[in-house]
Short mmCIF file of C-alpha atoms in Angstrom, two decimals:
data_model
loop_
_atom_site.label_atom_id
_atom_site.label_comp_id
_atom_site.label_asym_id
_atom_site.label_seq_id
_atom_site.Cartn_x
_atom_site.Cartn_y
_atom_site.Cartn_z
CA UNK J 1 14.70 -21.03 8.94
CA UNK J 2 13.81 -19.05 5.89
CA UNK J 3 16.48 -16.59 4.81
CA UNK J 4 17.67 -14.35 1.74
CA UNK J 5 21.32 -15.10 0.89
CA UNK J 6 23.52 -13.49 -1.81
CA UNK J 7 26.59 -14.56 -3.43
CA UNK J 8 29.47 -13.88 -3.87
CA UNK J 9 29.88 -11.58 -0.73
CA UNK J 10 32.93 -9.90 -2.14
CA UNK J 11 33.71 -9.81 -5.86
CA UNK J 12 36.50 -8.02 -8.03
CA UNK J 13 36.21 -7.59 -11.64
CA UNK J 14 37.95 -6.05 -14.53
CA UNK J 15 36.33 -3.35 -16.74
CA UNK J 16 34.15 -4.59 -19.58
CA UNK J 17 33.41 -8.04 -18.16
CA UNK J 18 30.12 -9.72 -17.46
CA UNK J 19 29.33 -10.24 -13.87
CA UNK J 20 26.12 -11.78 -12.11
CA UNK J 21 25.28 -11.53 -8.77
CA UNK J 22 23.14 -14.27 -6.96
CA UNK J 23 20.15 -13.69 -4.74
CA UNK J 24 18.09 -16.50 -3.27
CA UNK J 25 15.44 -16.56 -0.62
CA UNK J 26 13.38 -19.26 0.85
CA UNK J 27 10.46 -17.31 2.16
CA UNK J 28 8.56 -17.95 -1.19
CA UNK J 29 8.10 -14.10 -1.47
CA UNK J 30 6.54 -12.76 -4.80
CA UNK J 31 8.37 -9.49 -4.64
CA UNK J 32 12.29 -9.21 -4.94
CA UNK J 33 14.43 -6.18 -5.29
CA UNK J 34 18.01 -5.29 -6.08
CA UNK J 35 19.53 -1.90 -4.65
CA UNK J 36 22.76 -0.47 -4.69
CA UNK J 37 24.30 1.24 -1.70
CA UNK J 38 26.69 4.15 -2.38
CA UNK J 39 28.04 6.96 0.11
CA UNK J 40 25.84 9.97 0.14
CA UNK J 41 22.90 8.32 -1.88
CA UNK J 42 21.71 5.62 0.64
CA UNK J 43 19.95 2.74 -1.18
CA UNK J 44 18.73 3.10 -4.75
CA UNK J 45 16.55 0.58 -6.53
CA UNK J 46 17.96 -1.09 -9.77
CA UNK J 47 15.28 -3.74 -10.72
CA UNK J 48 12.39 -5.35 -9.11
CA UNK J 49 10.03 -8.21 -9.61
CA UNK J 50 6.75 -8.97 -8.61
CA UNK J 51 6.82 -12.58 -9.46
CA UNK J 52 7.98 -15.26 -12.07
CA UNK J 53 8.80 -13.72 -15.33
CA UNK J 54 8.03 -10.08 -14.19
CA UNK J 55 10.76 -7.41 -14.20
CA UNK J 56 10.95 -3.88 -13.91
CA UNK J 57 13.36 -1.24 -14.06
CA UNK J 58 14.16 0.74 -11.02
CA UNK J 59 15.83 4.40 -10.48
CA UNK J 60 19.19 3.50 -11.78
CA UNK J 61 18.64 0.29 -14.07
CA UNK J 62 21.04 1.60 -16.94
CA UNK J 63 23.79 -1.21 -17.29
CA UNK J 64 21.99 -4.02 -15.12
CA UNK J 65 19.48 -6.60 -15.92
CA UNK J 66 17.70 -9.34 -14.02
CA UNK J 67 15.65 -12.44 -14.97
CA UNK J 68 13.23 -14.22 -12.76
CA UNK J 69 12.72 -17.84 -13.92
CA UNK J 70 11.52 -19.22 -10.18
CA UNK J 71 10.26 -17.57 -7.10
CA UNK J 72 13.25 -17.94 -5.19
CA UNK J 73 15.86 -16.46 -7.45
CA UNK J 74 16.59 -12.87 -8.88
CA UNK J 75 20.05 -12.72 -10.38
CA UNK J 76 21.64 -9.49 -11.09
CA UNK J 77 23.80 -9.12 -14.21
CA UNK J 78 26.11 -6.39 -14.94
CA UNK J 79 26.62 -6.49 -18.85
CA UNK J 80 29.82 -4.86 -19.24
CA UNK J 81 31.14 -3.86 -15.84
CA UNK J 82 32.17 -0.30 -15.23
CA UNK J 83 34.05 1.56 -12.83
CA UNK J 84 30.78 3.35 -11.86
CA UNK J 85 29.27 0.10 -10.71
CA UNK J 86 31.68 -0.42 -7.83
CA UNK J 87 29.11 -0.53 -5.07
CA UNK J 88 27.61 -2.35 -2.23
CA UNK J 89 24.64 -4.47 -3.74
CA UNK J 90 21.81 -5.43 -1.61
CA UNK J 91 18.69 -8.04 -2.50
CA UNK J 92 15.69 -7.66 -0.81
CA UNK J 93 12.38 -9.57 -0.70
CA UNK J 94 8.80 -9.07 0.59
CA UNK J 95 5.68 -11.40 0.50
CA UNK J 96 2.87 -9.29 -1.32
CA UNK J 97 2.10 -6.35 -3.08
CA UNK J 98 0.54 -3.23 -1.45
CA UNK J 99 -0.18 -2.99 2.30
CA UNK J 100 3.57 -1.93 3.03
CA UNK J 101 4.77 -5.22 3.76
CA UNK J 102 8.26 -5.35 5.22
CA UNK J 103 11.29 -5.98 2.89
CA UNK J 104 13.82 -8.27 4.25
CA UNK J 105 17.37 -7.63 3.08
CA UNK J 106 20.29 -10.04 2.36
CA UNK J 107 23.69 -9.53 3.68
CA UNK J 108 25.08 -7.55 0.59
CA UNK J 109 27.78 -8.22 -2.01
CA UNK J 110 30.58 -5.75 -2.26
CA UNK J 111 31.61 -5.46 -5.77
CA UNK J 112 34.82 -3.74 -7.08
CA UNK J 113 35.49 -2.81 -10.76
CA UNK J 114 38.86 -2.09 -11.60
CA UNK L 1 7.49 12.63 -6.41
CA UNK L 2 8.43 11.18 -3.28
CA UNK L 3 11.66 12.01 -1.38
CA UNK L 4 13.44 11.49 2.02
CA UNK L 5 16.04 13.74 3.61
CA UNK L 6 17.90 12.69 6.65
CA UNK L 7 19.90 15.96 7.57
CA UNK L 8 22.23 14.33 9.87
CA UNK L 9 24.94 12.43 8.13
CA UNK L 10 26.68 11.54 11.39
CA UNK L 11 25.99 11.84 15.09
CA UNK L 12 27.68 10.92 18.13
CA UNK L 13 26.33 10.37 21.48
CA UNK L 14 27.54 9.01 24.80
CA UNK L 15 26.26 5.71 25.96
CA UNK L 16 23.13 6.31 28.32
CA UNK L 17 22.29 9.44 26.28
CA UNK L 18 19.06 9.86 24.80
CA UNK L 19 18.90 10.23 20.83
CA UNK L 20 16.77 11.48 18.06
CA UNK L 21 17.49 11.04 14.43
CA UNK L 22 15.56 13.17 12.11
CA UNK L 23 13.81 12.25 9.16
CA UNK L 24 11.68 14.30 6.63
CA UNK L 25 9.74 13.23 3.88
CA UNK L 26 8.27 14.73 0.89
CA UNK L 27 4.68 13.14 -0.43
CA UNK L 28 1.14 14.56 -1.15
CA UNK L 29 -0.67 12.35 1.11
CA UNK L 30 0.06 10.17 4.24
CA UNK L 31 2.91 8.06 3.26
CA UNK L 32 4.04 4.50 4.84
CA UNK L 33 7.35 5.31 6.94
CA UNK L 34 9.82 3.04 7.78
CA UNK L 35 13.03 3.06 9.73
CA UNK L 36 15.80 0.32 9.33
CA UNK L 37 19.18 -0.15 10.88
CA UNK L 38 22.26 -1.48 9.38
CA UNK L 39 25.05 -3.00 11.31
CA UNK L 40 28.44 -2.79 10.08
CA UNK L 41 28.80 -5.44 7.26
CA UNK L 42 25.29 -6.38 7.72
CA UNK L 43 22.01 -6.21 5.71
CA UNK L 44 19.24 -3.69 6.75
CA UNK L 45 16.79 -4.67 9.58
CA UNK L 46 13.58 -3.33 10.13
CA UNK L 47 13.03 -1.32 13.33
CA UNK L 48 9.65 -0.10 13.25
CA UNK L 49 6.79 1.35 10.77
CA UNK L 50 4.16 3.38 10.52
CA UNK L 51 1.11 3.14 8.27
CA UNK L 52 -1.82 4.60 10.05
CA UNK L 53 -3.47 5.05 13.69
CA UNK L 54 -1.53 6.01 16.42
CA UNK L 55 1.03 8.61 15.56
CA UNK L 56 3.76 7.18 18.37
CA UNK L 57 5.18 3.83 16.83
CA UNK L 58 7.15 1.22 18.89
CA UNK L 59 9.95 -0.79 17.45
CA UNK L 60 12.44 -3.47 18.35
CA UNK L 61 15.51 -2.47 20.46
CA UNK L 62 13.70 0.19 22.61
CA UNK L 63 13.36 2.45 19.54
CA UNK L 64 10.06 4.51 18.93
CA UNK L 65 9.41 7.07 16.37
CA UNK L 66 6.41 9.52 15.77
CA UNK L 67 4.84 10.76 12.71
CA UNK L 68 4.22 14.24 12.67
CA UNK L 69 2.08 15.41 9.56
CA UNK L 70 2.17 18.98 10.06
CA UNK L 71 5.85 18.83 10.03
CA UNK L 72 6.27 15.90 7.39
CA UNK L 73 8.78 14.23 9.79
CA UNK L 74 9.29 10.81 11.14
CA UNK L 75 11.99 11.15 13.85
CA UNK L 76 13.62 8.25 15.66
CA UNK L 77 13.96 8.35 19.04
CA UNK L 78 15.52 6.20 21.86
CA UNK L 79 15.60 7.58 25.47
CA UNK L 80 19.03 5.49 26.71
CA UNK L 81 21.55 4.52 23.85
CA UNK L 82 23.90 1.27 24.40
CA UNK L 83 27.02 0.87 22.75
CA UNK L 84 25.53 -1.92 20.39
CA UNK L 85 23.38 0.71 18.87
CA UNK L 86 26.23 2.13 16.78
CA UNK L 87 25.48 1.55 13.58
CA UNK L 88 23.74 3.44 10.18
CA UNK L 89 20.27 4.32 10.36
CA UNK L 90 17.95 4.81 7.12
CA UNK L 91 14.45 6.32 7.01
CA UNK L 92 12.49 5.28 4.10
CA UNK L 93 9.20 6.15 2.30
CA UNK L 94 6.56 4.25 0.50
CA UNK L 95 3.35 5.31 -1.37
CA UNK L 96 0.39 3.60 -0.18
CA UNK L 97 -0.34 2.70 -4.07
CA UNK L 98 2.83 1.36 -4.16
CA UNK L 99 4.48 0.47 -0.93
CA UNK L 100 6.45 -2.11 -2.77
CA UNK L 101 9.15 0.22 -3.75
CA UNK L 102 10.64 2.34 -0.95
CA UNK L 103 12.59 5.43 -1.52
CA UNK L 104 15.47 5.48 1.07
CA UNK L 105 16.98 8.61 2.81
CA UNK L 106 20.98 8.93 2.59
CA UNK L 107 21.51 7.38 6.15
CA UNK L 108 22.59 8.72 9.42
CA UNK L 109 25.77 7.07 11.11
CA UNK L 110 25.27 6.56 14.65
CA UNK L 111 28.53 6.76 16.84
CA UNK L 112 28.42 5.88 20.41
CA UNK L 113 31.10 6.67 22.85
CA UNK L 114 31.46 4.63 26.36
#
């Protein structure tokens, strides 16, 4: 069955380290998204991509970067992890632009920056 | 700018009781509206969505929602809650011109007592 996976599911890292969170989907969806979820804020969009080689900044992109070299993967990199980036990160994908296609979410990665 | 408000942070109901979760949105035209559910430790799953047409929308797991333009609301309802409905519920809005990007509310945590 097609799915969207995230790895690792849990990660503890130190301040200043570079961290990469993986997201992989097997639906062949064009659109992929990264969100962070924090208490009192709901989900906030970090970066998104509409296809290979396309990346765009979301609402809270500072300190994060993404790259899209193929359809299936959109890794999220924290260049220099900060305690403020402790959060739960969700990856999502959707098939097409416009028309309000549903976004399908991965199980999430809980990141702790100490 | 689009925004979504979920006024209730936490709701507790008894099993078998009816449920209504509130969602208010801010957008200049008719938006695309979504309700997602997040079970503990899981990603988000779509319950239902509204684009146009009938303002009463049926979803999965016995949920429904009603779009009321005059009140800028899209409240989620269920006539009889089951213990398995305990979860966090998120309302989200997408602009018709750009539905690929969703704005999420801060969520409502539902607790169900036996």
